[in-house]
Amino acid sequence: MTKQATRDAYGKALVALGAENKDIVVLDADLSKSTKTAEFAKNYPERFFNMGIAEANLMGTAAGLAAAGKIPFASTFAIFATGRAFEQIRNSIAYPKLNVKIAATHSGVSVGEDGGSHQAVEDIAIMRAMPNMTVLVPADGEETKQAIYAAAKYDGPVYIRMGRLGVPLLFDENYKFEIGKANVVREGEDCTIFANGLMVAEAMEAAKELEEEGIKVAVVNVASVKPLDRETIISYAKKTKAVVTAEEHNIIGGLGSAVAEVLSEEAPTPIVRIGIKDTFGESGRPLELLEKYGLTKEDVKAGVKAVIKKK
Amino acid sequence: MEILELKRMANQIRQNIITMLVPAKSGHPGGSLSAADILAVLYFQEMKIKPEDPQWADRDRFVLAKGHAAPVLYAALAEKGFFPKEELLGLRQTGRMLQGHPDMRKVPGVDMSTGSLGQGLSAANGMALAGKLDNKNYRVYALLGDGEMAEGQVWEAAMAAAHYKLDNVTAILDLNGLQIDGATENVMNIDPIDEKWRAFGWHVISVDGHDIEALLAAFAEAKSTKGKPTILIAHTIKGKGVSFMEDQADWHGSAPSAEQGEKALQELREEVASLD
């Protein structure tokens, strides 16, 4: 299967978007080769601002550009965007609801060799708890492209979480991403897997293999973590009466928490959350780390079987 | 405006600060009073703005990096006609427009939400970059506090403004020497502050922050300085204009009682009478 890192899709989408809309500007913090904003910089040097290794100022400057009518994409690694510059995002971007797109790459343990200091496992929780913030976690290249376009069109702060690792291309141009909408990518009656990011591919593989065992599983891609598509989540939970969530993030505060919050209030359903179990990552090859931290199709399959028993 | 009128306006701004802080029962008089002359010059002489069109795309922008001095900004905006002066009496009260720190989404004329120290200059730089991209000749002003100089982000922004040659940015440092916990030199010494800014690539002008004519000259010099941003190091007195508040750290963050407010207003009325 052809693979592409979501960061690569981001870099390409930015160049295309930059040609269409002159108000698109991009800021980076000395990581443009890694976040893939370098291609935009090459094409539109006057609209690219390297802020040096200074993430707080990067976010504040993006806020000022937005206040003066620009549509800034502020890029760095997820850990530095949401960690180092948390309060700049909170007070200079989200509080005044300024039109800044925080496009963060290198999320999760699939960062690999750089290790735990560089693997954001709590960024979604931080961004999701922030009023006015929209949080998007695309699953593949096509969805990333569409999420970037949707973010540019939407007036307000958006956090877009992307990865370093090449992931399978799941969707084509017939796929339709929309902020606030979940996408049902596979139907099934026995259980629903709500997944996002690189775990969507794992969930789809898991569902395929489970069908061979006679277990029919629906897969719902929840790329829009906030706003959350409550309607789809509730209806699939009610329909299948068992739920698994799968994400490359701490099980505290991310998609699993978001789904559990909705279901516990609206449609209590047996649930198993697949995610990083409240621990930091470490150095290693990405695929080995995903296995070690319980983020493979095998873990998803085990989760489905466990939750079905709870029915 | 004539010099004398600007002096009267600075006095009126000071009176407004006291008038709004008494019913608010909390807030920051010291650092608001120290900046009254600077805001009078900016809003009534220096800046191109249209109170009837607060979002005018070509307007000059002002960022109150030291957001706790919100009363001085509100006082100037109300005098300029951005909103009715009666609003001043609702400062810091539930459901009212004037927040404890400036909120651009609630108050006409506020160009940036601020309050968390260290963030304002970055936003001003962003506005200035946008202005250059759009070939607009608007200028961006940012008023910073001296206690705020301890924030690392100020220096990230200082470096970036010089790197991008933002000669459309003018920062003003309200150097009143005091912060909540006491004298700035005791809390965290910032000296030599002019040399620091110069070393970061800025054109530095030292000015008496209560001398209207000197401020006008400094802003003119900033405007004619090309290729680099300018900072006015404005030497001021915290609590300026109210004798019992002057140079007292305790007046950083507490509002005057009704009685103290009346005494302060009396002094300010006497001052304005003496101008004629």
Coordinates of C-alpha atoms in Angstrom, one line a residue:
Chain A
M1 CA 0.0 0.0 0.0
T2 CA 1.3 3.4 -0.9
K3 CA 2.3 5.4 2.1
Q4 CA 2.7 9.1 2.8
A5 CA 3.3 11.0 6.0
T6 CA 0.6 13.5 6.8
R7 CA 3.3 16.2 7.2
D8 CA 4.3 15.6 3.5
A9 CA 0.6 16.1 2.5
Y10 CA 0.6 19.2 4.6
G11 CA 3.6 20.7 2.8
K12 CA 2.0 20.0 -0.6
A13 CA -1.4 21.3 0.4
L14 CA 0.2 24.6 1.7
V15 CA 1.9 25.3 -1.7
A16 CA -1.4 24.8 -3.5
L17 CA -3.3 26.8 -1.0
G18 CA -0.7 29.6 -1.2
A19 CA -1.2 29.9 -4.9
E20 CA -5.0 30.3 -4.5
N21 CA -5.0 32.6 -1.6
K22 CA -2.6 35.4 -1.1
D23 CA -3.6 35.9 2.5
I24 CA -2.0 32.6 3.5
V25 CA 1.2 33.2 5.4
V26 CA 3.4 30.6 7.1
L27 CA 5.6 30.8 10.2
D28 CA 8.0 28.2 11.4
A29 CA 10.6 27.8 14.1
D30 CA 13.7 26.5 12.4
L31 CA 12.0 23.2 11.5
S32 CA 10.7 24.0 8.0
K33 CA 12.5 21.0 6.5
S34 CA 10.8 18.7 9.0
T35 CA 7.4 20.2 9.1
K36 CA 7.5 20.5 5.3
T37 CA 6.8 24.2 5.2
A38 CA 10.1 24.6 3.4
E39 CA 8.4 24.1 0.0
F40 CA 6.0 27.0 0.7
A41 CA 9.0 29.1 1.7
K42 CA 10.7 28.3 -1.6
N43 CA 7.6 29.2 -3.6
Y44 CA 6.5 32.3 -1.6
P45 CA 9.5 33.6 0.3
E46 CA 7.8 36.9 1.1
R47 CA 5.0 35.1 2.8
F48 CA 7.1 32.8 4.9
F49 CA 8.5 33.9 8.2
N50 CA 11.2 31.8 10.0
M51 CA 10.9 32.9 13.6
G52 CA 14.0 31.0 14.7
I53 CA 13.8 28.7 17.7
A54 CA 11.3 30.9 19.6
E55 CA 7.8 29.3 19.6
A56 CA 6.2 31.7 22.0
N57 CA 7.0 34.6 19.7
L58 CA 6.0 32.5 16.7
M59 CA 2.5 32.1 18.1
G60 CA 2.2 35.7 19.2
T61 CA 3.4 37.0 15.8
A62 CA 0.9 34.7 14.1
A63 CA -1.8 36.2 16.2
G64 CA -0.8 39.7 15.1
L65 CA -0.8 38.7 11.4
A66 CA -4.3 37.2 11.9
A67 CA -5.5 40.4 13.6
A68 CA -4.4 42.3 10.5
G69 CA -6.3 40.0 8.1
K70 CA -3.8 37.3 7.2
I71 CA -4.4 33.6 7.5
P72 CA -1.3 32.3 9.3
F73 CA -0.2 28.7 9.4
A74 CA 2.1 28.4 12.5
S75 CA 4.2 25.2 12.3
T76 CA 6.5 23.4 14.6
F77 CA 6.5 20.0 16.4
A78 CA 3.4 19.2 18.3
I79 CA 5.3 19.2 21.6
F80 CA 6.7 22.7 21.2
A81 CA 3.5 24.2 19.7
T82 CA 1.2 23.0 22.5
G83 CA 3.7 22.7 25.3
R84 CA 6.2 25.6 25.0
A85 CA 3.7 28.0 23.6
F86 CA 0.5 26.8 25.4
E87 CA -0.2 30.1 27.0
Q88 CA 0.5 32.2 23.9
I89 CA -2.0 30.0 22.0
R90 CA -4.4 30.3 24.9
N91 CA -4.3 34.1 25.5
S92 CA -3.1 35.5 22.1
I93 CA -5.0 33.2 19.8
A94 CA -7.9 31.3 21.3
Y95 CA -9.1 33.9 23.8
P96 CA -9.4 36.6 21.1
K97 CA -10.6 33.9 18.6
L98 CA -7.9 34.9 16.0
N99 CA -7.7 33.2 12.7
V100 CA -4.5 31.2 13.3
K101 CA -4.0 27.6 12.1
I102 CA -1.6 25.7 14.4
A103 CA -0.3 23.0 12.1
A104 CA 1.8 20.7 14.3
T105 CA 3.8 17.8 13.0
H106 CA 5.8 15.0 14.8
S107 CA 3.0 14.0 17.2
G108 CA 2.9 10.7 19.1
V109 CA 5.5 8.0 19.6
S110 CA 5.8 7.4 15.9
V111 CA 8.3 10.3 15.9
G112 CA 10.6 7.4 16.7
E113 CA 14.3 7.8 17.4
D114 CA 14.2 11.4 18.8
G115 CA 12.6 9.9 21.9
G116 CA 10.1 10.9 24.6
S117 CA 11.2 14.5 24.8
H118 CA 9.9 15.0 21.3
Q119 CA 6.9 12.8 21.2
A120 CA 3.7 14.7 22.1
V121 CA 1.3 12.4 23.8
E122 CA -0.9 15.0 25.5
D123 CA -1.3 17.7 22.8
I124 CA -4.9 16.8 21.9
A125 CA -5.9 16.9 25.6
I126 CA -4.4 20.4 25.9
M127 CA -5.9 21.8 22.8
R128 CA -9.3 20.2 23.3
A129 CA -9.7 21.8 26.7
M130 CA -9.3 25.2 25.2
P131 CA -12.4 27.2 24.4
N132 CA -12.7 28.5 20.8
M133 CA -10.2 25.8 19.6
T134 CA -11.0 23.4 16.7
V135 CA -8.9 20.2 16.9
L136 CA -8.3 18.1 13.8
V137 CA -6.4 14.8 13.5
P138 CA -6.3 13.6 9.9
A139 CA -5.7 10.0 9.1
D140 CA -3.9 10.1 5.7
G141 CA -2.6 12.4 3.0
E142 CA -5.9 13.0 1.3
E143 CA -7.7 13.8 4.6
T144 CA -4.8 16.1 5.6
K145 CA -5.1 18.0 2.4
Q146 CA -8.8 18.5 2.9
A147 CA -8.4 19.3 6.6
I148 CA -5.8 22.0 5.7
Y149 CA -8.2 23.5 3.1
A150 CA -11.1 23.3 5.5
A151 CA -9.0 25.0 8.2
A152 CA -8.1 27.8 5.9
K153 CA -11.7 28.4 5.0
Y154 CA -12.9 28.4 8.6
D155 CA -12.6 31.7 10.5
G156 CA -11.0 30.9 13.8
P157 CA -8.2 29.1 15.6
V158 CA -7.6 25.5 14.5
Y159 CA -5.1 22.9 15.7
I160 CA -4.1 20.3 13.1
R161 CA -2.2 17.3 14.4
M162 CA 0.1 15.5 11.9
G163 CA 2.7 12.9 12.0
R164 CA 6.3 12.2 10.8
L165 CA 5.8 8.6 9.8
G166 CA 4.5 7.5 6.4
V167 CA 1.0 6.0 6.7
P168 CA -1.2 4.2 4.2
L169 CA -3.2 6.3 1.8
L170 CA -6.7 5.3 2.7
F171 CA -8.9 7.8 0.8
D172 CA -9.2 9.3 -2.6
E173 CA -10.6 12.6 -3.8
N174 CA -14.2 11.2 -3.5
Y175 CA -13.7 11.3 0.3
K176 CA -15.2 14.3 2.0
F177 CA -13.7 15.7 5.1
E178 CA -15.8 18.3 7.0
I179 CA -15.0 20.0 10.3
G180 CA -17.4 18.6 13.0
K181 CA -18.3 15.5 11.0
A182 CA -17.1 12.0 11.6
N183 CA -16.8 9.6 8.6
V184 CA -18.1 6.1 8.6
V185 CA -15.5 4.2 6.7
R186 CA -16.8 0.7 7.3
E187 CA -20.2 -0.6 8.4
G188 CA -20.7 -3.4 11.0
E189 CA -23.1 -4.5 13.7
D190 CA -21.1 -6.0 16.5
C191 CA -18.9 -3.1 17.6
T192 CA -17.8 0.3 16.5
I193 CA -14.2 1.5 16.4
F194 CA -13.8 5.3 16.7
A195 CA -10.3 6.1 15.5
N196 CA -8.2 9.0 14.2
G197 CA -4.7 9.7 12.9
L198 CA -2.6 6.7 12.1
M199 CA -4.9 4.4 14.1
V200 CA -7.6 4.6 11.4
A201 CA -5.5 2.4 9.1
E202 CA -4.9 0.0 12.0
A203 CA -8.6 0.0 12.8
M204 CA -9.5 -0.8 9.2
E205 CA -7.1 -3.7 9.0
A206 CA -8.4 -5.0 12.3
A207 CA -12.0 -4.8 11.1
K208 CA -11.1 -6.7 7.9
E209 CA -9.4 -9.5 9.9
L210 CA -12.2 -9.7 12.5
E211 CA -14.7 -10.2 9.7
E212 CA -12.9 -13.3 8.8
E213 CA -13.5 -14.5 12.3
G214 CA -17.2 -13.6 12.0
I215 CA -17.1 -10.3 13.9
K216 CA -18.6 -7.4 12.0
V217 CA -17.1 -4.1 13.1
A218 CA -17.9 -0.6 12.0
V219 CA -15.0 1.9 11.7
V220 CA -15.7 5.6 12.2
N221 CA -12.9 8.1 11.5
V222 CA -13.2 10.9 14.0
A223 CA -10.7 13.4 12.5
S224 CA -12.6 16.3 14.0
V225 CA -12.0 15.8 17.7
K226 CA -13.5 19.2 18.4
P227 CA -16.2 19.9 17.4
L228 CA -17.1 16.3 17.9
D229 CA -19.8 14.6 15.8
R230 CA -21.9 13.6 18.8
E231 CA -24.8 12.4 16.6
T232 CA -22.8 9.8 14.7
I233 CA -21.0 8.6 17.8
I234 CA -24.3 8.2 19.7
S235 CA -26.0 6.5 16.9
Y236 CA -23.2 4.0 16.2
A237 CA -22.8 3.3 19.9
K238 CA -26.6 2.6 20.2
K239 CA -26.5 0.5 17.0
T240 CA -23.5 -1.7 17.9
K241 CA -23.7 -1.6 21.7
A242 CA -19.9 -1.9 22.1
V243 CA -17.3 0.7 21.4
V244 CA -13.5 0.8 21.0
T245 CA -11.5 4.0 20.6
A246 CA -8.1 4.1 19.0
E247 CA -5.6 6.9 19.0
E248 CA -1.9 7.6 19.1
H249 CA -2.3 9.8 22.2
N250 CA -2.5 9.4 25.9
I251 CA -5.8 7.6 26.9
I252 CA -6.4 10.6 29.1
G253 CA -7.9 13.6 27.4
G254 CA -7.9 12.6 23.8
L255 CA -10.4 10.9 21.5
G256 CA -11.1 8.1 23.9
S257 CA -12.0 10.6 26.6
A258 CA -14.1 12.7 24.2
V259 CA -16.1 9.7 23.1
A260 CA -16.5 8.4 26.7
E261 CA -17.8 11.8 27.8
V262 CA -20.5 11.9 25.1
L263 CA -21.5 8.3 25.6
S264 CA -21.6 8.3 29.4
E265 CA -24.1 11.2 29.3
E266 CA -26.1 10.2 26.2
A267 CA -25.8 6.5 25.6
P268 CA -23.8 4.5 28.2
T269 CA -22.0 1.8 26.2
P270 CA -19.3 -0.7 27.1
I271 CA -16.0 0.9 25.9
V272 CA -12.3 0.0 25.6
R273 CA -9.8 2.8 24.9
I274 CA -6.7 2.0 22.9
G275 CA -4.1 4.6 23.3
I276 CA -0.8 5.4 25.1
K277 CA -1.3 4.3 28.7
D278 CA -0.4 7.5 30.6
T279 CA 3.3 7.2 29.9
F280 CA 5.9 9.0 28.0
G281 CA 7.5 7.5 24.9
E282 CA 11.2 6.6 24.2
S283 CA 13.7 6.3 21.4
G284 CA 13.2 3.5 18.9
R285 CA 12.0 2.6 15.4
P286 CA 8.5 4.0 14.9
L287 CA 6.9 0.7 14.1
E288 CA 8.6 -1.0 17.1
L289 CA 7.4 1.8 19.3
L290 CA 3.8 1.6 18.0
E291 CA 3.9 -2.1 18.9
K292 CA 5.5 -1.6 22.3
Y293 CA 2.9 1.1 23.2
G294 CA 0.0 -1.0 22.1
L295 CA -1.0 0.9 19.0
T296 CA -1.3 -1.9 16.3
K297 CA -4.2 -3.7 14.6
E298 CA -3.6 -6.5 17.0
D299 CA -4.3 -4.3 20.0
V300 CA -7.4 -3.0 18.3
K301 CA -8.6 -6.5 17.6
A302 CA -8.0 -7.5 21.2
G303 CA -9.9 -4.4 22.3
V304 CA -12.9 -5.3 20.1
K305 CA -13.0 -8.9 21.5
A306 CA -12.7 -7.6 25.1
V307 CA -15.5 -5.0 24.7
I308 CA -17.9 -7.5 23.0
K309 CA -17.6 -9.7 26.1
K310 CA -18.8 -6.7 28.2
K311 CA -22.0 -6.4 26.2
Chain B
M1 CA -3.9 69.0 19.0
E2 CA -2.0 71.9 20.6
I3 CA 0.4 71.1 23.4
L4 CA -1.8 72.7 26.0
E5 CA -4.8 70.7 24.8
L6 CA -2.8 67.5 24.9
K7 CA -1.9 68.3 28.5
R8 CA -5.5 68.9 29.3
M9 CA -6.4 65.6 27.6
A10 CA -3.8 63.7 29.7
N11 CA -5.3 65.2 32.8
Q12 CA -8.8 64.2 31.6
I13 CA -7.5 60.7 31.0
R14 CA -6.2 60.6 34.6
Q15 CA -9.5 61.8 35.9
N16 CA -11.3 59.1 33.9
I17 CA -8.9 56.5 35.4
I18 CA -9.8 57.5 38.9
T19 CA -13.5 57.8 38.1
M20 CA -13.7 54.2 36.8
L21 CA -11.5 52.6 39.4
V22 CA -13.5 53.8 42.4
P23 CA -16.7 51.9 41.5
A24 CA -14.7 48.9 40.1
K25 CA -13.1 48.5 43.6
S26 CA -10.1 46.8 42.0
G27 CA -7.7 47.5 39.2
H28 CA -4.4 49.1 38.5
P29 CA -4.1 52.9 39.0
G30 CA -0.3 53.2 39.3
G31 CA 0.8 52.0 35.9
S32 CA -2.3 53.6 34.2
L33 CA -1.5 57.0 35.6
S34 CA 2.2 56.7 34.5
A35 CA 1.1 56.2 30.9
A36 CA -1.6 58.9 30.6
D37 CA 0.6 61.4 28.8
I38 CA 1.9 58.8 26.4
L39 CA -1.7 57.7 25.5
A40 CA -2.9 61.3 25.2
V41 CA -0.1 61.9 22.6
L42 CA -0.8 58.7 20.8
Y43 CA -4.6 58.9 20.6
F44 CA -5.0 62.6 20.1
Q45 CA -2.0 63.5 17.9
E46 CA 0.1 60.6 16.7
M47 CA -2.2 57.8 15.5
K48 CA -4.3 57.7 12.4
I49 CA -7.6 56.2 13.6
K50 CA -11.3 56.6 13.0
P51 CA -13.5 56.2 16.1
E52 CA -16.5 55.7 13.8
D53 CA -14.7 52.9 12.0
P54 CA -12.7 51.0 14.6
Q55 CA -11.8 48.2 12.1
W56 CA -10.6 50.6 9.4
A57 CA -7.9 48.5 7.6
D58 CA -5.4 51.4 7.2
R59 CA -5.5 52.5 10.8
D60 CA -2.5 52.7 13.0
R61 CA -2.6 50.0 15.7
F62 CA -2.0 50.1 19.4
V63 CA -1.1 47.1 21.5
L64 CA -1.2 47.5 25.3
A65 CA 1.3 44.9 26.1
K66 CA 1.1 45.9 29.8
G67 CA -2.6 45.0 29.7
H68 CA -3.2 45.6 33.4
A69 CA -3.1 49.3 32.5
A70 CA -6.4 48.8 30.7
P71 CA -8.0 51.9 32.5
V72 CA -5.6 54.3 30.7
L73 CA -6.6 52.7 27.3
Y74 CA -10.3 52.7 28.1
A75 CA -10.0 56.3 29.3
A76 CA -8.4 57.4 26.0
L77 CA -10.8 55.4 23.8
A78 CA -13.8 56.8 25.5
E79 CA -12.5 60.4 25.2
K80 CA -11.8 59.7 21.5
G81 CA -15.4 58.6 21.0
F82 CA -15.0 54.8 20.4
F83 CA -17.7 54.2 23.0
P84 CA -19.8 56.2 25.4
K85 CA -18.0 57.5 28.5
E86 CA -20.7 56.0 30.7
E87 CA -19.3 52.6 29.9
L88 CA -16.2 53.5 32.1
L89 CA -18.3 53.1 35.2
G90 CA -18.9 49.4 34.3
L91 CA -15.2 48.5 34.5
R92 CA -14.6 45.0 35.7
Q93 CA -18.3 44.3 36.4
T94 CA -20.2 41.2 35.4
G95 CA -21.8 41.4 32.0
R96 CA -20.2 44.7 31.1
M97 CA -18.0 45.5 28.2
L98 CA -14.8 46.7 29.9
Q99 CA -12.9 43.7 31.1
G100 CA -10.1 43.8 33.7
H101 CA -7.6 43.4 30.8
P102 CA -8.3 44.6 27.2
D103 CA -10.5 42.3 25.1
M104 CA -10.5 43.1 21.4
R105 CA -13.7 41.2 20.9
K106 CA -15.7 43.2 23.4
V107 CA -14.3 46.8 23.2
P108 CA -14.3 48.9 20.0
G109 CA -10.9 50.4 19.4
V110 CA -8.9 47.7 21.2
D111 CA -6.6 46.2 18.6
M112 CA -5.3 43.2 20.5
S113 CA -6.4 41.3 23.6
T114 CA -3.7 41.4 26.2
G115 CA -3.1 40.9 29.9
S116 CA -0.7 38.1 30.0
L117 CA 2.7 39.9 30.1
G118 CA 5.3 39.4 27.5
Q119 CA 3.0 38.7 24.6
G120 CA 2.0 42.1 23.2
L121 CA 5.1 43.0 21.2
S122 CA 4.9 39.7 19.3
A123 CA 1.4 40.6 18.2
A124 CA 2.5 44.1 17.2
N125 CA 5.2 42.6 15.1
G126 CA 2.7 40.4 13.4
M127 CA 0.5 43.4 12.5
A128 CA 3.5 45.2 11.2
L129 CA 4.6 42.3 9.0
A130 CA 1.1 42.2 7.6
G131 CA 1.2 45.9 6.9
K132 CA 4.5 45.5 5.0
L133 CA 3.1 42.6 3.0
D134 CA 0.1 44.6 2.0
N135 CA 2.2 47.7 1.2
K136 CA 0.2 49.7 3.7
N137 CA 1.9 52.5 5.6
Y138 CA 0.1 52.1 8.9
R139 CA 2.2 52.1 12.1
V140 CA 2.0 49.8 15.1
Y141 CA 2.6 51.0 18.6
A142 CA 3.1 48.8 21.6
L143 CA 3.3 50.0 25.2
L144 CA 5.3 47.7 27.5
G145 CA 5.9 47.7 31.2
D146 CA 9.3 47.6 32.9
G147 CA 8.5 44.6 35.1
E148 CA 7.5 42.9 31.8
M149 CA 11.1 43.2 30.6
A150 CA 11.7 40.0 32.6
E151 CA 9.6 38.0 30.2
G152 CA 11.7 36.0 27.8
Q153 CA 9.2 36.4 24.9
V154 CA 9.8 40.2 24.9
W155 CA 13.4 39.5 23.8
E156 CA 12.3 36.9 21.2
A157 CA 10.0 39.6 19.8
A158 CA 12.7 42.2 20.1
M159 CA 15.1 40.0 18.1
A160 CA 12.5 39.3 15.4
A161 CA 11.4 42.9 15.0
A162 CA 15.0 43.9 14.2
H163 CA 15.6 40.8 12.0
Y164 CA 12.5 41.7 9.9
K165 CA 13.5 45.5 9.9
L166 CA 10.1 46.5 11.3
D167 CA 10.5 50.2 11.1
N168 CA 6.8 50.5 11.3
V169 CA 6.9 49.3 14.9
T170 CA 7.3 51.8 17.7
A171 CA 7.5 50.3 21.2
I172 CA 7.2 52.5 24.3
L173 CA 8.7 51.3 27.6
D174 CA 6.8 52.8 30.5
L175 CA 9.8 52.9 32.8
N176 CA 8.2 53.7 36.1
G177 CA 10.6 51.6 38.1
L178 CA 8.0 49.8 40.2
Q179 CA 6.2 46.5 39.9
I180 CA 3.8 44.6 42.3
D181 CA 6.5 43.3 44.6
G182 CA 8.5 46.5 44.8
A183 CA 11.3 48.3 42.9
T184 CA 12.1 46.6 39.6
E185 CA 15.8 46.8 40.4
N186 CA 15.1 44.7 43.5
V187 CA 12.6 42.2 42.0
M188 CA 14.6 41.6 38.8
N189 CA 17.1 44.2 37.6
I190 CA 16.7 45.1 34.0
D191 CA 19.5 47.6 33.6
P192 CA 21.1 48.7 31.4
I193 CA 17.8 48.6 29.6
D194 CA 18.7 51.0 26.8
E195 CA 21.9 49.1 26.0
K196 CA 19.9 45.9 25.9
W197 CA 17.5 47.2 23.3
R198 CA 20.3 48.8 21.3
A199 CA 22.1 45.5 21.3
F200 CA 19.0 43.8 20.0
G201 CA 19.1 46.1 17.0
W202 CA 16.6 48.8 17.9
H203 CA 16.8 52.6 17.6
V204 CA 16.6 53.7 21.2
I205 CA 15.2 57.1 22.3
S206 CA 15.3 58.1 26.0
V207 CA 12.5 60.5 26.8
D208 CA 10.6 62.0 29.7
G209 CA 7.3 60.2 29.6
H210 CA 5.4 63.1 31.1
D211 CA 6.8 65.8 28.7
I212 CA 4.3 66.1 25.9
E213 CA 6.6 68.1 23.6
A214 CA 9.5 65.6 24.1
L215 CA 7.1 62.7 23.4
L216 CA 5.9 64.3 20.2
A217 CA 9.5 64.8 19.1
A218 CA 10.4 61.2 20.0
F219 CA 7.5 59.8 18.0
A220 CA 8.5 62.0 15.0
E221 CA 12.1 60.6 15.3
A222 CA 10.7 57.1 15.4
K223 CA 8.7 57.7 12.3
S224 CA 11.7 58.9 10.4
T225 CA 13.9 56.1 11.5
K226 CA 14.2 53.6 8.6
G227 CA 15.3 50.0 8.5
K228 CA 14.9 49.2 12.2
P229 CA 12.3 49.4 14.9
T230 CA 12.3 52.2 17.5
I231 CA 11.7 52.1 21.2
L232 CA 11.0 55.1 23.4
I233 CA 12.4 54.5 26.9
A234 CA 9.9 56.7 28.6
H235 CA 11.0 57.7 32.1
T236 CA 7.8 58.0 34.1
I237 CA 6.5 58.2 37.7
K238 CA 4.1 55.4 38.8
G239 CA 0.9 57.0 39.9
K240 CA 1.8 60.3 38.3
G241 CA -0.6 63.2 39.0
V242 CA -2.0 61.9 42.3
S243 CA 0.4 62.9 45.1
F244 CA -0.4 60.0 47.4
M245 CA -0.1 57.4 44.7
E246 CA 3.2 58.7 43.1
D247 CA 6.1 56.3 43.3
Q248 CA 4.3 53.8 45.5
A249 CA 4.4 50.2 44.6
D250 CA 1.3 49.6 46.7
W251 CA -0.8 51.5 44.2
H252 CA 0.1 49.1 41.4
G253 CA -2.9 47.0 41.9
S254 CA -5.4 48.4 44.3
A255 CA -8.3 50.8 43.6
P256 CA -8.9 54.0 45.5
S257 CA -11.8 54.3 48.0
A258 CA -14.5 56.8 47.3
E259 CA -12.8 59.2 49.6
Q260 CA -9.3 58.7 48.1
G261 CA -10.9 59.0 44.7
E262 CA -12.4 62.3 45.5
K263 CA -9.1 63.6 46.9
A264 CA -7.3 62.4 43.7
L265 CA -9.9 64.1 41.5
Q266 CA -9.6 67.3 43.5
E267 CA -5.8 67.3 42.8
L268 CA -6.3 66.6 39.2
R269 CA -8.9 69.4 38.8
E270 CA -6.5 71.8 40.5
E271 CA -3.8 70.7 38.1
V272 CA -5.9 71.3 35.0
A273 CA -6.9 74.7 36.3
S274 CA -3.3 75.7 36.8
L275 CA -2.6 74.9 33.1
D276 CA -4.7 77.9 32.0

